[in-house]
Structures are given as structure tokens and as C-alpha cells.
mmCIF file of C-alpha atoms in Angstrom:
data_model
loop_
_atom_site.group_PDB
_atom_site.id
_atom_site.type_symbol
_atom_site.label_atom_id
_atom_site.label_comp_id
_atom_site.label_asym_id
_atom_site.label_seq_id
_atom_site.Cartn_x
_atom_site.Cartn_y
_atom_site.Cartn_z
ATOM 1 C CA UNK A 1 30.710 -10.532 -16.466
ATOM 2 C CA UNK A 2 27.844 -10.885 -18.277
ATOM 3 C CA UNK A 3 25.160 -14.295 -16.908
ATOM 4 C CA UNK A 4 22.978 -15.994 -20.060
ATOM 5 C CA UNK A 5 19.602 -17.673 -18.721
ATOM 6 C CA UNK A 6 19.250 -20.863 -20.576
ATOM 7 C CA UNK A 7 17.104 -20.967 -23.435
ATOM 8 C CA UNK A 8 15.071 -23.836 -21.920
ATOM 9 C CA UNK A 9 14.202 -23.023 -18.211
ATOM 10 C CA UNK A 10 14.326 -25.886 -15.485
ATOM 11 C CA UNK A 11 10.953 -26.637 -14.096
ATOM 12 C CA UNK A 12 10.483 -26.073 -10.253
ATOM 13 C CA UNK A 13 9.862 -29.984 -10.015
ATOM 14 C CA UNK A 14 13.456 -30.899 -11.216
ATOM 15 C CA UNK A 15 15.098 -27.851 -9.141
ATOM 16 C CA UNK A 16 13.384 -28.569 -6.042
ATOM 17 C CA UNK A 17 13.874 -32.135 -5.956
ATOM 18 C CA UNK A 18 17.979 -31.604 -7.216
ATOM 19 C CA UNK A 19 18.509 -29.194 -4.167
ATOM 20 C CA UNK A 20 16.474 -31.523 -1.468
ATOM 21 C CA UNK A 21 18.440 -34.517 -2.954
ATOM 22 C CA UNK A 22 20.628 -35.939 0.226
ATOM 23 C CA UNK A 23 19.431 -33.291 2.691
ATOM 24 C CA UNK A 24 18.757 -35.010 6.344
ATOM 25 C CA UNK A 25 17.444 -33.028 9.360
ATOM 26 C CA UNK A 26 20.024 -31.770 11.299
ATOM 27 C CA UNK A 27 20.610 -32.664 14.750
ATOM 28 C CA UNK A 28 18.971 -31.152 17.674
ATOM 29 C CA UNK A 29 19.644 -28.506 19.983
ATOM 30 C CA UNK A 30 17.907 -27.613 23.343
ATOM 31 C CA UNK A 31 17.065 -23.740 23.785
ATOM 32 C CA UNK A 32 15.857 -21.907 26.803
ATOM 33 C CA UNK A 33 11.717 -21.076 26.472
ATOM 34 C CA UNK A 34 12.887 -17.722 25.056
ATOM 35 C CA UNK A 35 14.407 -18.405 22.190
ATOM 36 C CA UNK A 36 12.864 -21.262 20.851
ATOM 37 C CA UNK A 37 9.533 -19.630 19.487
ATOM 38 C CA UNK A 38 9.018 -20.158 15.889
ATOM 39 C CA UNK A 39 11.559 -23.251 16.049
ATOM 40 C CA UNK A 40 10.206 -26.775 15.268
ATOM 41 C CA UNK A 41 9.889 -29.135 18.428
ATOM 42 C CA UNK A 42 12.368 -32.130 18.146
ATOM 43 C CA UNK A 43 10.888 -34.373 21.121
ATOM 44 C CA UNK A 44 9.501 -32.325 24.230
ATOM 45 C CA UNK A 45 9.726 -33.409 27.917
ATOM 46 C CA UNK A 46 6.254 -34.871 29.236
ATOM 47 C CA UNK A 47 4.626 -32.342 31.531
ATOM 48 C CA UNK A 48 3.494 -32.625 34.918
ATOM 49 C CA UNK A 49 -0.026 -31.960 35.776
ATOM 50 C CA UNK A 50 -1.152 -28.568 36.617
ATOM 51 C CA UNK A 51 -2.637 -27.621 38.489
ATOM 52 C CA UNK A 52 -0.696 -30.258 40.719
ATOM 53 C CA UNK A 53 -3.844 -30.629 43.275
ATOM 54 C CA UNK A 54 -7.404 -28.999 43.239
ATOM 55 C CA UNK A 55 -7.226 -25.119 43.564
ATOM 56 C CA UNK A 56 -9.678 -22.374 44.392
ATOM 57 C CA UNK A 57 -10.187 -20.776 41.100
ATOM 58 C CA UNK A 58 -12.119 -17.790 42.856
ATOM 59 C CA UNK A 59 -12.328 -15.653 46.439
ATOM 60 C CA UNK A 60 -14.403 -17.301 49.188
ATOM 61 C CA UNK A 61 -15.363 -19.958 51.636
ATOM 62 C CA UNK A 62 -14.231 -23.384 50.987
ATOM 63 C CA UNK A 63 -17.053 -26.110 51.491
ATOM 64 C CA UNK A 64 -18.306 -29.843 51.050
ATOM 65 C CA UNK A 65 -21.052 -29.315 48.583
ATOM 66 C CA UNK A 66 -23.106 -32.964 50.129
ATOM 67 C CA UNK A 67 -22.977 -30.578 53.395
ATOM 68 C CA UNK A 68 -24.426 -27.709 52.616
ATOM 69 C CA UNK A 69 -27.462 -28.973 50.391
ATOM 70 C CA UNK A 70 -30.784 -27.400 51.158
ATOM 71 C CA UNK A 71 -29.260 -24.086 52.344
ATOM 72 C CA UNK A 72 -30.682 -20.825 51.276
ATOM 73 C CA UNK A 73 -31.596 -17.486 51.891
ATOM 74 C CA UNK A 74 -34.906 -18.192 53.602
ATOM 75 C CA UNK A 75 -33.544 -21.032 55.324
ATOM 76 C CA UNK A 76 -30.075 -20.970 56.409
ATOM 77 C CA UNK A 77 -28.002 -23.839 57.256
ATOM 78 C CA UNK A 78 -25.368 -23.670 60.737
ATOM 79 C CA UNK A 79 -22.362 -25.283 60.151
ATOM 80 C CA UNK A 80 -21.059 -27.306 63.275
ATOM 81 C CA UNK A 81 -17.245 -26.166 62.411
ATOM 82 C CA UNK A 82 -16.210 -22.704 60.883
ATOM 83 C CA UNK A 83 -15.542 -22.919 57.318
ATOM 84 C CA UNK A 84 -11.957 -22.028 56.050
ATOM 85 C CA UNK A 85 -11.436 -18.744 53.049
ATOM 86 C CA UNK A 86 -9.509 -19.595 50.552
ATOM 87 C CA UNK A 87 -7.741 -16.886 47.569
ATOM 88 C CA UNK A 88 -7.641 -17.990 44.286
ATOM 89 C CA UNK A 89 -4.958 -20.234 43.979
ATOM 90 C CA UNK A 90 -4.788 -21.924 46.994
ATOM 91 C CA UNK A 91 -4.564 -25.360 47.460
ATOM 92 C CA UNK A 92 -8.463 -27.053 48.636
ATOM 93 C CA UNK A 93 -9.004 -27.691 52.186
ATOM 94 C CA UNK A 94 -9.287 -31.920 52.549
ATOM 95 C CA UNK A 95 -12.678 -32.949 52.236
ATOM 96 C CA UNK A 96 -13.881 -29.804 50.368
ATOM 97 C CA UNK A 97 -14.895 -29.242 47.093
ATOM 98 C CA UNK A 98 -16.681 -26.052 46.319
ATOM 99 C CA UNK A 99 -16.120 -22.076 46.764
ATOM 100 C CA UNK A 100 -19.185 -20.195 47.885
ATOM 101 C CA UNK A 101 -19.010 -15.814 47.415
ATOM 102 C CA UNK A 102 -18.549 -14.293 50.549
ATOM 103 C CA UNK A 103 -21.986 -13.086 50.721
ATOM 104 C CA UNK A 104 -23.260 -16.883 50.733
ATOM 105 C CA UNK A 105 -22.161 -17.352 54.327
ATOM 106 C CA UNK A 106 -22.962 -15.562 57.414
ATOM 107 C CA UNK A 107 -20.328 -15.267 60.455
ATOM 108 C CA UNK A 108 -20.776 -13.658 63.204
ATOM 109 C CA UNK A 109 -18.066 -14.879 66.340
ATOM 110 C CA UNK A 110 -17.773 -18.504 66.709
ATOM 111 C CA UNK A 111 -21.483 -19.132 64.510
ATOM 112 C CA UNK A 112 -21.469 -19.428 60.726
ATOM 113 C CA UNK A 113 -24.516 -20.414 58.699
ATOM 114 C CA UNK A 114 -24.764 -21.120 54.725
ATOM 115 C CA UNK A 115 -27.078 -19.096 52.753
ATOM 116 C CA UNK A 116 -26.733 -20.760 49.288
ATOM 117 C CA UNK A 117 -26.289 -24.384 48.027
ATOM 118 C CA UNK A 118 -22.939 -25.723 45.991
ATOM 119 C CA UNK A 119 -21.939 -28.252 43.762
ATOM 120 C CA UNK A 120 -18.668 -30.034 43.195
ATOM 121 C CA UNK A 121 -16.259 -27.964 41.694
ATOM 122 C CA UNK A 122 -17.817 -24.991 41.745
ATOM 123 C CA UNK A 123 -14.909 -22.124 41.990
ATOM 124 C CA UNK A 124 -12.692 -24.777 42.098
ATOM 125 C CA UNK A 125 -9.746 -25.311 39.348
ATOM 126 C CA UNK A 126 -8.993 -29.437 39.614
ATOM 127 C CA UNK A 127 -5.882 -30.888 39.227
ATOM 128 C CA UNK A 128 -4.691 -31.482 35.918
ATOM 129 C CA UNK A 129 -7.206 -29.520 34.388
ATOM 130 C CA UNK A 130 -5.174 -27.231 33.163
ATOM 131 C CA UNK A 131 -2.041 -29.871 31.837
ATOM 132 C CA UNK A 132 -2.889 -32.996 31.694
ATOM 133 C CA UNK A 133 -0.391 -34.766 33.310
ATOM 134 C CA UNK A 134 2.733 -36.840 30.964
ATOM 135 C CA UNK A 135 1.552 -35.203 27.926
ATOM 136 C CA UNK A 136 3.746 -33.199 25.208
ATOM 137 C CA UNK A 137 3.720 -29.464 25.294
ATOM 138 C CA UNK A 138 3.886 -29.602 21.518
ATOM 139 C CA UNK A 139 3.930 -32.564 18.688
ATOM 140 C CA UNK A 140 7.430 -33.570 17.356
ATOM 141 C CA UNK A 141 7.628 -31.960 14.403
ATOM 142 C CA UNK A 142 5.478 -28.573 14.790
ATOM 143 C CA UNK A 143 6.028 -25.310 15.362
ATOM 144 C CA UNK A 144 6.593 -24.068 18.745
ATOM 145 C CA UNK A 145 3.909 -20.783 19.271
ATOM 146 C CA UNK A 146 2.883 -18.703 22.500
ATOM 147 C CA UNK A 147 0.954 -21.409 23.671
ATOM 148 C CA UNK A 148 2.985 -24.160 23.410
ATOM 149 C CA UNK A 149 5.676 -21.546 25.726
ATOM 150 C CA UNK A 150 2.516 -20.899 27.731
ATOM 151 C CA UNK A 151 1.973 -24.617 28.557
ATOM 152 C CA UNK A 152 5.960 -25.110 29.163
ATOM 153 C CA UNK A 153 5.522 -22.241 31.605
ATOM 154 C CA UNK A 154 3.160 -23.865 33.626
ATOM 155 C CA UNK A 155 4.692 -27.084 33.832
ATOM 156 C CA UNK A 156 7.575 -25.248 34.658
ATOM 157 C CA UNK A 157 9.782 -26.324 31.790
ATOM 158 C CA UNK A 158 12.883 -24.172 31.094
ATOM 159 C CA UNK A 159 14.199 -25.370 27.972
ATOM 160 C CA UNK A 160 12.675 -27.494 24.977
ATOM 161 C CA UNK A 161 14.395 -29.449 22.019
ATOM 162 C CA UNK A 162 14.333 -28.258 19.040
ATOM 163 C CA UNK A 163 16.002 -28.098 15.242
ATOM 164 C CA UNK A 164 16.664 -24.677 14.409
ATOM 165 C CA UNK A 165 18.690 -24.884 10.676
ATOM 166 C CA UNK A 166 21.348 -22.381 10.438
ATOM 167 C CA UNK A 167 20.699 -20.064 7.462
ATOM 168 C CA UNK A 168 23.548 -17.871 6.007
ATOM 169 C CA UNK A 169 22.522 -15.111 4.060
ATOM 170 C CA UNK A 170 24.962 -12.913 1.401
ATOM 171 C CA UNK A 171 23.542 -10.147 0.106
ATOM 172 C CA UNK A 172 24.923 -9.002 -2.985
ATOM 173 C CA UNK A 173 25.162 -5.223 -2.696
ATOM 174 C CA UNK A 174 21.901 -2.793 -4.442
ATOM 175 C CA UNK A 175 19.432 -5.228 -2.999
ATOM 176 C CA UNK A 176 19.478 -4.095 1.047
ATOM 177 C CA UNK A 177 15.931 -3.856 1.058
ATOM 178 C CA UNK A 178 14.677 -7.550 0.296
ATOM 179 C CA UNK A 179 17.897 -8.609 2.367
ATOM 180 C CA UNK A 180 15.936 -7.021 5.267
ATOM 181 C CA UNK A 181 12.866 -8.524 4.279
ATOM 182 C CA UNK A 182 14.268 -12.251 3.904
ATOM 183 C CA UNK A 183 16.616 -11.679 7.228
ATOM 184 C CA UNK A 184 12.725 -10.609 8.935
ATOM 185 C CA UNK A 185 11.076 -13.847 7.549
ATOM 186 C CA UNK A 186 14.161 -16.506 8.077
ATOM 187 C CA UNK A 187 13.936 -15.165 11.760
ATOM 188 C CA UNK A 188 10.690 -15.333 12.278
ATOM 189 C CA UNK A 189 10.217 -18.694 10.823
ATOM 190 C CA UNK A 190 12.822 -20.166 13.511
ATOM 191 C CA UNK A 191 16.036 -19.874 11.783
ATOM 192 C CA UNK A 192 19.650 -18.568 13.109
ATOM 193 C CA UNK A 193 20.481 -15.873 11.029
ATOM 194 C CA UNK A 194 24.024 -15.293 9.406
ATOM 195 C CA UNK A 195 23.745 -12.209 7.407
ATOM 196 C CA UNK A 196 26.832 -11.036 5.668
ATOM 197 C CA UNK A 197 27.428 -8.477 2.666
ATOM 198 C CA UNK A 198 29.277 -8.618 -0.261
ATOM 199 C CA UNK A 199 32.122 -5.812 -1.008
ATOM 200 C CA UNK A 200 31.424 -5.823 -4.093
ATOM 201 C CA UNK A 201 29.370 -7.377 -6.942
ATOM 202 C CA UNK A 202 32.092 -8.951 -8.647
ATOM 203 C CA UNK A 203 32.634 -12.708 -8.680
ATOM 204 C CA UNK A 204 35.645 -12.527 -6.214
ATOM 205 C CA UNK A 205 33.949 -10.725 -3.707
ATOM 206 C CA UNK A 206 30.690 -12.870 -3.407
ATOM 207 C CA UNK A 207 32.811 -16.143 -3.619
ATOM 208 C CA UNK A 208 34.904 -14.917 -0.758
ATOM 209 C CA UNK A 209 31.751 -14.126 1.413
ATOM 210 C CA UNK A 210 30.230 -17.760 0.472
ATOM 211 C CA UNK A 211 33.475 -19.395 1.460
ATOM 212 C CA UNK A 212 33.702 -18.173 5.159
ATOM 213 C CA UNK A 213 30.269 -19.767 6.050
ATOM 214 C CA UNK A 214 29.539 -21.865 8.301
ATOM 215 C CA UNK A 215 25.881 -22.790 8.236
ATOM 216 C CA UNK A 216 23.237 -25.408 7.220
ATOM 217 C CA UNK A 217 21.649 -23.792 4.072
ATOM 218 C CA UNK A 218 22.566 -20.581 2.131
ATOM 219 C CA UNK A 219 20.769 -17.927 0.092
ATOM 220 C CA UNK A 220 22.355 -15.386 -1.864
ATOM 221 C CA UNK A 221 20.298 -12.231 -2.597
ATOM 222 C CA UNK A 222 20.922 -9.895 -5.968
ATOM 223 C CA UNK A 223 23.680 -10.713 -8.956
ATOM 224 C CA UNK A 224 21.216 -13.258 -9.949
ATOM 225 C CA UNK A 225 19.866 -11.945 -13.464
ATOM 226 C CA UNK A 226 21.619 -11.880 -16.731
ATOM 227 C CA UNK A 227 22.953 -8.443 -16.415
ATOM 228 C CA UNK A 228 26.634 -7.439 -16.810
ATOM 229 C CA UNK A 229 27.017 -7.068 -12.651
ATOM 230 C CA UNK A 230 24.739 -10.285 -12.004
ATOM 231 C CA UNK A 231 27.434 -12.644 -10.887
ATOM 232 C CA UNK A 232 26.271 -14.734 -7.564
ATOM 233 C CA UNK A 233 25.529 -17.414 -9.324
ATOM 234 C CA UNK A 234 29.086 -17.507 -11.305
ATOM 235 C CA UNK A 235 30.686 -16.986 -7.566
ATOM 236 C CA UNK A 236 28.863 -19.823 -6.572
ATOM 237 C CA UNK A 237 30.241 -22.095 -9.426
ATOM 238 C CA UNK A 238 33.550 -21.184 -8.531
ATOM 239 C CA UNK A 239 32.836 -22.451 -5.026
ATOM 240 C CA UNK A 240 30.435 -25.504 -5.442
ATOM 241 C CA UNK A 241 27.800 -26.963 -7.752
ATOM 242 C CA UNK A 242 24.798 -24.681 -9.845
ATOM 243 C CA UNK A 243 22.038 -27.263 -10.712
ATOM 244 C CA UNK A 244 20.191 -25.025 -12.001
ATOM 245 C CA UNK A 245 19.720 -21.375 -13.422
ATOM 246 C CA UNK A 246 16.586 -20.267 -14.808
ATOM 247 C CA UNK A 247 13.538 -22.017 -13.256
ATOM 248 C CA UNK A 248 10.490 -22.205 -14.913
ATOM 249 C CA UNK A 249 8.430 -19.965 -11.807
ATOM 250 C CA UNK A 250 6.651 -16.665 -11.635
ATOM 251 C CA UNK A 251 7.917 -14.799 -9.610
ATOM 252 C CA UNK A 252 11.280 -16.323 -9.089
ATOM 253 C CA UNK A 253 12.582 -16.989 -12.766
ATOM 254 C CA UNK A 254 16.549 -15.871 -12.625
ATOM 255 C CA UNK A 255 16.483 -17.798 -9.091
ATOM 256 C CA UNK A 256 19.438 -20.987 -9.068
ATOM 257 C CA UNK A 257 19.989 -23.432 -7.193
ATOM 258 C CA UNK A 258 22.850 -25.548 -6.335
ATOM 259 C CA UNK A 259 25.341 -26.700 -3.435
ATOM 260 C CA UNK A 260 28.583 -25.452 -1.325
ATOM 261 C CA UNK A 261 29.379 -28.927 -0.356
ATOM 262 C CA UNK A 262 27.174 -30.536 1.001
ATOM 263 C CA UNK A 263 25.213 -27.002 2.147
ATOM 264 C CA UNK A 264 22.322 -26.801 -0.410
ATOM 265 C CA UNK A 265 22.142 -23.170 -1.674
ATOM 266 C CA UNK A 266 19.127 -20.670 -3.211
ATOM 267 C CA UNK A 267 20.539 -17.707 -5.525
ATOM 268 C CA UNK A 268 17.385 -15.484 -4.730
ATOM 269 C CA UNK A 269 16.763 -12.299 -7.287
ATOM 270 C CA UNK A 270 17.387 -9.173 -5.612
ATOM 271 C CA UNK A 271 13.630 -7.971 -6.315
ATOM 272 C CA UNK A 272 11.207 -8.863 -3.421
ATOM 273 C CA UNK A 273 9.050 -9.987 -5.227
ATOM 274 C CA UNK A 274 11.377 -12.400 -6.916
ATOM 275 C CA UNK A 275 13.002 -13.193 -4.237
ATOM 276 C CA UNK A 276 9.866 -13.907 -1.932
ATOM 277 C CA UNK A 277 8.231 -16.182 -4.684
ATOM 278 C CA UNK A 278 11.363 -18.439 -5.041
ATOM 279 C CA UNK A 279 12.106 -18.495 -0.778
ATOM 280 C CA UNK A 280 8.332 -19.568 -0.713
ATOM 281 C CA UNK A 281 8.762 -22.240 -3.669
ATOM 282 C CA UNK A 282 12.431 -23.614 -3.125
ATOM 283 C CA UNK A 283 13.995 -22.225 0.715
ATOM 284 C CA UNK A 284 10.758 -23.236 2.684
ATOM 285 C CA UNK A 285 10.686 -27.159 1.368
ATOM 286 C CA UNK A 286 14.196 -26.654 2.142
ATOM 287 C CA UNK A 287 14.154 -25.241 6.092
ATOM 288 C CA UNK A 288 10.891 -28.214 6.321
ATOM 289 C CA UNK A 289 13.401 -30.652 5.740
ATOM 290 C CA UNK A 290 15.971 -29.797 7.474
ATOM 291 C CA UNK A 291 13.876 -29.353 10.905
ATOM 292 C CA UNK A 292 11.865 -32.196 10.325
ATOM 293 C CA UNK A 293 8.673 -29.959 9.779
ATOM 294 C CA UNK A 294 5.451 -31.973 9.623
ATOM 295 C CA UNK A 295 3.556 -30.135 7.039
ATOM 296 C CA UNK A 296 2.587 -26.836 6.700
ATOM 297 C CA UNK A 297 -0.690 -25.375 8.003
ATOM 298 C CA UNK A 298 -2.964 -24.961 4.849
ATOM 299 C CA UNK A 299 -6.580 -23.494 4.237
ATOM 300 C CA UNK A 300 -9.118 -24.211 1.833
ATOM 301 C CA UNK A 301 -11.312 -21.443 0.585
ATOM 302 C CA UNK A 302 -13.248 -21.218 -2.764
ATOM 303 C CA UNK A 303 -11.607 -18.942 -5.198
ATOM 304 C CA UNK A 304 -13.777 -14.944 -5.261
ATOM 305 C CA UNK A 305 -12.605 -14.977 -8.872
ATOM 306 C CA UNK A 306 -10.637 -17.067 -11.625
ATOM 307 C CA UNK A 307 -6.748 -17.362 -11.775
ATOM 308 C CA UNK A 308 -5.530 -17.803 -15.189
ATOM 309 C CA UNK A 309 -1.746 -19.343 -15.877
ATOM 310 C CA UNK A 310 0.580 -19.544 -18.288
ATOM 311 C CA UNK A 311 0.877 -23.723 -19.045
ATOM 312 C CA UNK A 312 4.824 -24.703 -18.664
ATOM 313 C CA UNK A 313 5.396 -22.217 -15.992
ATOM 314 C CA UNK A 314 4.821 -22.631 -11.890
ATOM 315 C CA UNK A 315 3.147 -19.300 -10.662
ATOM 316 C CA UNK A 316 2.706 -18.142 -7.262
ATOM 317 C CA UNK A 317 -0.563 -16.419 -6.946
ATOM 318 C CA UNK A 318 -1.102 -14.293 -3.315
ATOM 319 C CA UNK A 319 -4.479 -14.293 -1.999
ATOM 320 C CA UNK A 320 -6.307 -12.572 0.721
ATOM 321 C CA UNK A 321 -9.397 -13.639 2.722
ATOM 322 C CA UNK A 322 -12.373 -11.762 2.029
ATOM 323 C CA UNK A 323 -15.964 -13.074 2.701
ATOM 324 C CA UNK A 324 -14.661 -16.336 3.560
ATOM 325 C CA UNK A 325 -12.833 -16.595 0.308
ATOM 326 C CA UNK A 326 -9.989 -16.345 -1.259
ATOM 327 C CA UNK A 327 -9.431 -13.027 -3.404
ATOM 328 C CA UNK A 328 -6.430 -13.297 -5.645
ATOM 329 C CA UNK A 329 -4.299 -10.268 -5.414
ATOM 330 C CA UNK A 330 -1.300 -10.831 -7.639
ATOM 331 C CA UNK A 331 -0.383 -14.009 -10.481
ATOM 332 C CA UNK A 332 3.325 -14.086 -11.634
ATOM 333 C CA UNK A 333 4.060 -10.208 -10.868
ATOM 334 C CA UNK A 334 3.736 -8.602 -7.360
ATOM 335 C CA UNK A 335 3.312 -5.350 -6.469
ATOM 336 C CA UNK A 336 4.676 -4.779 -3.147
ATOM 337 C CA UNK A 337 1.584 -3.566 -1.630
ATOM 338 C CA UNK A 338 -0.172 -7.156 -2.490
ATOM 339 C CA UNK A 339 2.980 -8.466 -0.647
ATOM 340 C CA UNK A 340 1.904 -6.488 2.024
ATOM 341 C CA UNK A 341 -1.956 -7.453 2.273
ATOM 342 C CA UNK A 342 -1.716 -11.269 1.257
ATOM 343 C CA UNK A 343 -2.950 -13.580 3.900
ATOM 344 C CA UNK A 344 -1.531 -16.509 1.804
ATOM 345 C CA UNK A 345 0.089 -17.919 -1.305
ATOM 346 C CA UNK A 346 -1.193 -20.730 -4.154
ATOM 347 C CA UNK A 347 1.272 -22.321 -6.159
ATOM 348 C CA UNK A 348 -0.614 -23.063 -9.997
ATOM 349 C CA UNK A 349 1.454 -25.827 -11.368
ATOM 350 C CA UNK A 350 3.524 -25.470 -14.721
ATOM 351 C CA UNK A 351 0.876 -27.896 -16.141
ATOM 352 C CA UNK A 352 -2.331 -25.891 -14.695
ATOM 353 C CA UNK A 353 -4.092 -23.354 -16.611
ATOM 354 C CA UNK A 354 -5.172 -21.946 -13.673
ATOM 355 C CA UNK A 355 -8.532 -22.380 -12.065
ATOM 356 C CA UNK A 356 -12.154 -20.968 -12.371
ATOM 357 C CA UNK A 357 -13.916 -18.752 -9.757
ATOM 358 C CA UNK A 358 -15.322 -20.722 -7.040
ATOM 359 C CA UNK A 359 -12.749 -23.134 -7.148
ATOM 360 C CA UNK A 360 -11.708 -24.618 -3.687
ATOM 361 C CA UNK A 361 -7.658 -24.437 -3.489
ATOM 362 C CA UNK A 362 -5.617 -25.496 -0.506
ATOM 363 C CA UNK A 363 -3.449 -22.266 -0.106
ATOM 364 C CA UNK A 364 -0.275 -21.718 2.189
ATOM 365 C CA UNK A 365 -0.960 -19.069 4.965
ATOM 366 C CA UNK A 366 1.500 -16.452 5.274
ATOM 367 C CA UNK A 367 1.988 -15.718 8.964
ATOM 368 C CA UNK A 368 0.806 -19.392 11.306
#
């Protein structure tokens, strides 16, 4: 079955906005500290302080700095009561509040004297220093990282609250490769991962994979072109709603969009290119929403040379940091290996021309 892009393609604005239309977050889940990296916090427990009490932070004698002022080398100080060693980590004796080295007191049977002053807190780790206690281990809304797990850890949090959107993903057979790379990206940004195949590329055979989902948004990858085997999006008509095929983006321009349902759906190309451009311009808005993302991290660089655009179509330029600017890599066409080296992404906007060198621009990072 042969697809036919239409004549007039549907700018990203209108597609985006057509498959966000009626999409709510989803509800939350809790997940054990292990796997809920890369999800997006939904509401975290308030921590207890840690340390819980004042610690030693280093090896050696525990002290009242006000006692031992004065005390030195050339005139060493006797302390009345033996003073107490403490390891890292211990709790502070009452009523002291410094850790001298070993070599900064002298005992020898029942005497001890002090040969070096302290002041409070030296060697000493103080309670709540590290957590501050009845605060968040991450914002509602952001992305939990290693050191938002570090911070649980400490607190000794097991589990944290999270949305984590369910993705399934049908790959359309002759396009394994950016299957692999979209399955690698939807896991890493947080998402459960449904990944079935087609058995074949005929309409039948992708409708009957899209129709045993069960899942919060889809992507199809491949049989999204206007060649004689391209028929995803066709299966997808049979199934639900196409609001769109043919979007007005570089990369990304046989992409579709549409719903199963009430499950919005992506038709990605089955280049990776293609298919990376329109998950960047139309799945990420899409996951943001559903897990109540605040927005994404951006960074603003001035441009190391000018991007020119086409006016009428979105392009995705990549970019890499070089000299604390941004080097464009790639406009509209990607070779893999600027896939490979770009530290971020710019989307020019259908009615940009581009911009000149020097340019600040607010890019998208790749990895956060």
C-alpha cells in the first residue's frame, strides 16, 4: 500500500498542540531508590537531619575548644581529666566540640597535656549539616539524579514518588537499529519500556501489535514514509485517529501524529536521524506532560558560527560546546556521527531564518 504525504505539510505548532490536546499527568507510583533514577519526583518525603547529632569528621582526641586555649608546643596545657578518641563518625562526647590529631596531645599513664589550640568545630561534622532537616530530597517536578538517590540514602529513604509514563514502542521491521536507539533514550529518560515488533510491514500486522498495548503513550518506528511498504501510519488509522502526516520539521518530516484512544501516539521515521529529530520535537513535550516535568534544563551560549533556515519549516540544529560556545554540527540533515558528538539541540522556528554568528540561543542539552 502505497502512503501520499500531503501536499501542504502541518506545521510542528498545530501537530504538537493536536497530540498534547487532553493529555493530564498520570498518576503516581512509588519505586524503590533503585529504580527511580531518571524518573520525575511526584512529592518526596521530608528528610531527617543528617547527620542526626554532631560527629567527628576525622581521627583524634575529642576536646572543648574554650579549654584548651593557649596550649602549644612550647607551652603545653595538662588536662585535669583524660580526653576521650573518637573515629570518624562517632557521635561527640557532651560538652566537646573539636578534634585535635593525635600528635596534638601527649599521654603518658594517667597525665595528658595539649600541645595545640582548637576551635569549635574543628574535625567535627554538625548535625544537619549534611541534610538539613524536613527538607525535600528533590523538587516536585524534577528529575531524580545520583544525588538526589545520594541524599535519600542518607536520610535513609527507601522508596520515592514518582510519575514514570509508560511508553510502548512497535517497531516496524528494517528499522532495528533506531528501535535500539529510541528504546536506550525512553529508558534513560525515566520511562517503562514496552518494546514489541511487528511481523510484518503490512497494515494488519502493525495494527495487531498497536492493539495489544497497554501503555500511556506510543511510538511507532519505520512504515512511516510514502513508500509502497510504509504503512504504520495507515495501521494506525485503522485503530484510532492520524492528526497529522507530514509535519513541516527537519529532521522529522514523514513523522504523524495521532491517538489510540485516548493514548496519544508519534509515527517516528525509521531513520535515526528522523526519528531522533521528531522524539526531540513531538515525544519529549509529550513524556513532560505526562510526568508533570517542570521545564527542561537549557543553556545559553553564543552561536561559533551562523545557522541558516529554510522559512516555513521547524529545523533542529545539533550543537556542541566548544570554547564556551555553541558550534553547530548539523541543520535539517544529520549525519550519525554529529548525533554522536552533539552536546545539545536548537529548534529554529518555521518562521526563523536562522540566526547570525554570535547569536546567544537557549539550546536543549542532550544528556542532564
Amino acid at each position: 500500500m502505497t502512503q501520499r504525504l500531503p501536499p501542504s505539510l502541518t506545521p510542528l505548532d498545530t501537530a504538537l498542540a493536536a497530540l498534547l490536546r487532553g493529555v493530564d499527568p498520570i498518576a503516581t507510583i512509588e519505586l524503590p531508590l533503585t529504580e527511580a533514577a531518571g524518573c520525575i519526583a511526584a512529592g518526596t518525603p521530608l528528610l531527617v537531619a543528617s547527620p542526626p547529632r554532631d560527629i567527628a569528621a576525622a581521627d583524634g582526641w575529642a576536646l572543648c575548644a574554650n579549654d584548651i586555649v593557649g596550649a602549644s608546643a612550647y607551652s603545653p596545657l595538662p588536662l585535669m581529666t583524660a580526653p576521650v578518641w573518637v573515629d570518624a563518625g562517632d557521635a561527640m562526647p557532651p560538652g566537646c566540640d573539636c578534634v585535635l590529631d593525635a600528635d596534638a596531645v601527649e599521654v603518658s599513664g594517667p597525665l595528658a597535656q595539649v600541645l595545640a589550640e582548637g576551635v569549635p568545630g574543628q574535625g567535627v561534622r554538625r548535625a544537619g549539616s549534611d541534610i538539613a532537616g524536613r527538607a525535600p530530597a528533590v523538587a516536585e517536578g524534577h528529575l531524580i539524579n545520583s544525588a538526589t538517590l545520594l541524599l535519600a540514602r542518607a536520610a535513609g529513604v527507601e522508596k520515592l514518588s514518582v510519575r514514570q509514563p509508560r511508553l510502548g514502542i512497535v517497531n516496524v521491521p528494517g528499522a532495528a537499529v533506531t528501535a535500539h536507539m529510541i528504546a536506550e533514550i525512553a529508558r534513560a529518560t525515566g520511562l517503562q519500556v514496552q518494546a514489541r515488533e511487528a511481523a510484518a510491514r503490512d497494515v494488519g500486522s502493525i495494527a495487531e501489535v498497536l492493539g495489544s498495548l497497554t501503555c500511556d503513550l506510543v511510538v511507532t518506528i519505520g512504515g512511516s514514509g510514502a513508500g509502497r511498504r510504509d504503512a504504520a501510519v495507515s495501521a494506525l488509522a485503522r485503530h484510532g485517529d492520524v492528526f497529522a502526516h507530514g509535519l513541516a520539521l527537519q529532521p522529522g518530516r514523514t513523522a504523524a501524529v495521532g491517538r489510540l484512544g485516548q493514548v496519544p501516539v508519534v509515527a517516528l521515521p525509521g531513520s535515526p536521524d528522523h526519528a531522533l529529530a521528531a522524539w526531540l520535537a513531538l515525544v519529549l513535550p509529550l513524556v513532560d506532560r505526562l510526568s508533570a516535568r517542570q521545564l527542561r534544563r537549557r543553556m545559553t551560549l553564543p552561536l561559533a558560527r551562523k545557522i541558516a533556515s529554510s522559512v516555513g519549516i521547524a529545523e533542529i540544529a545539533l550543537l556542541a560546546e566548544e570554547h564556551h560556545a555553541w558550534l553547530p554540527l548539523a541543520v535539517g540533515e544529520w549525519p550519525l556521527q554529529a548525533i554522536a558528538r552533539a552536546d545539545a539541540w536548537l529548534l529554529v522556528p518555521a518562521s526563523h531564518e536562522g540566526f547570525a554568528a554570535g547569536t546567544p540561543v537557549d539550546a536543549y542539552l542532550m544528556r542532564e
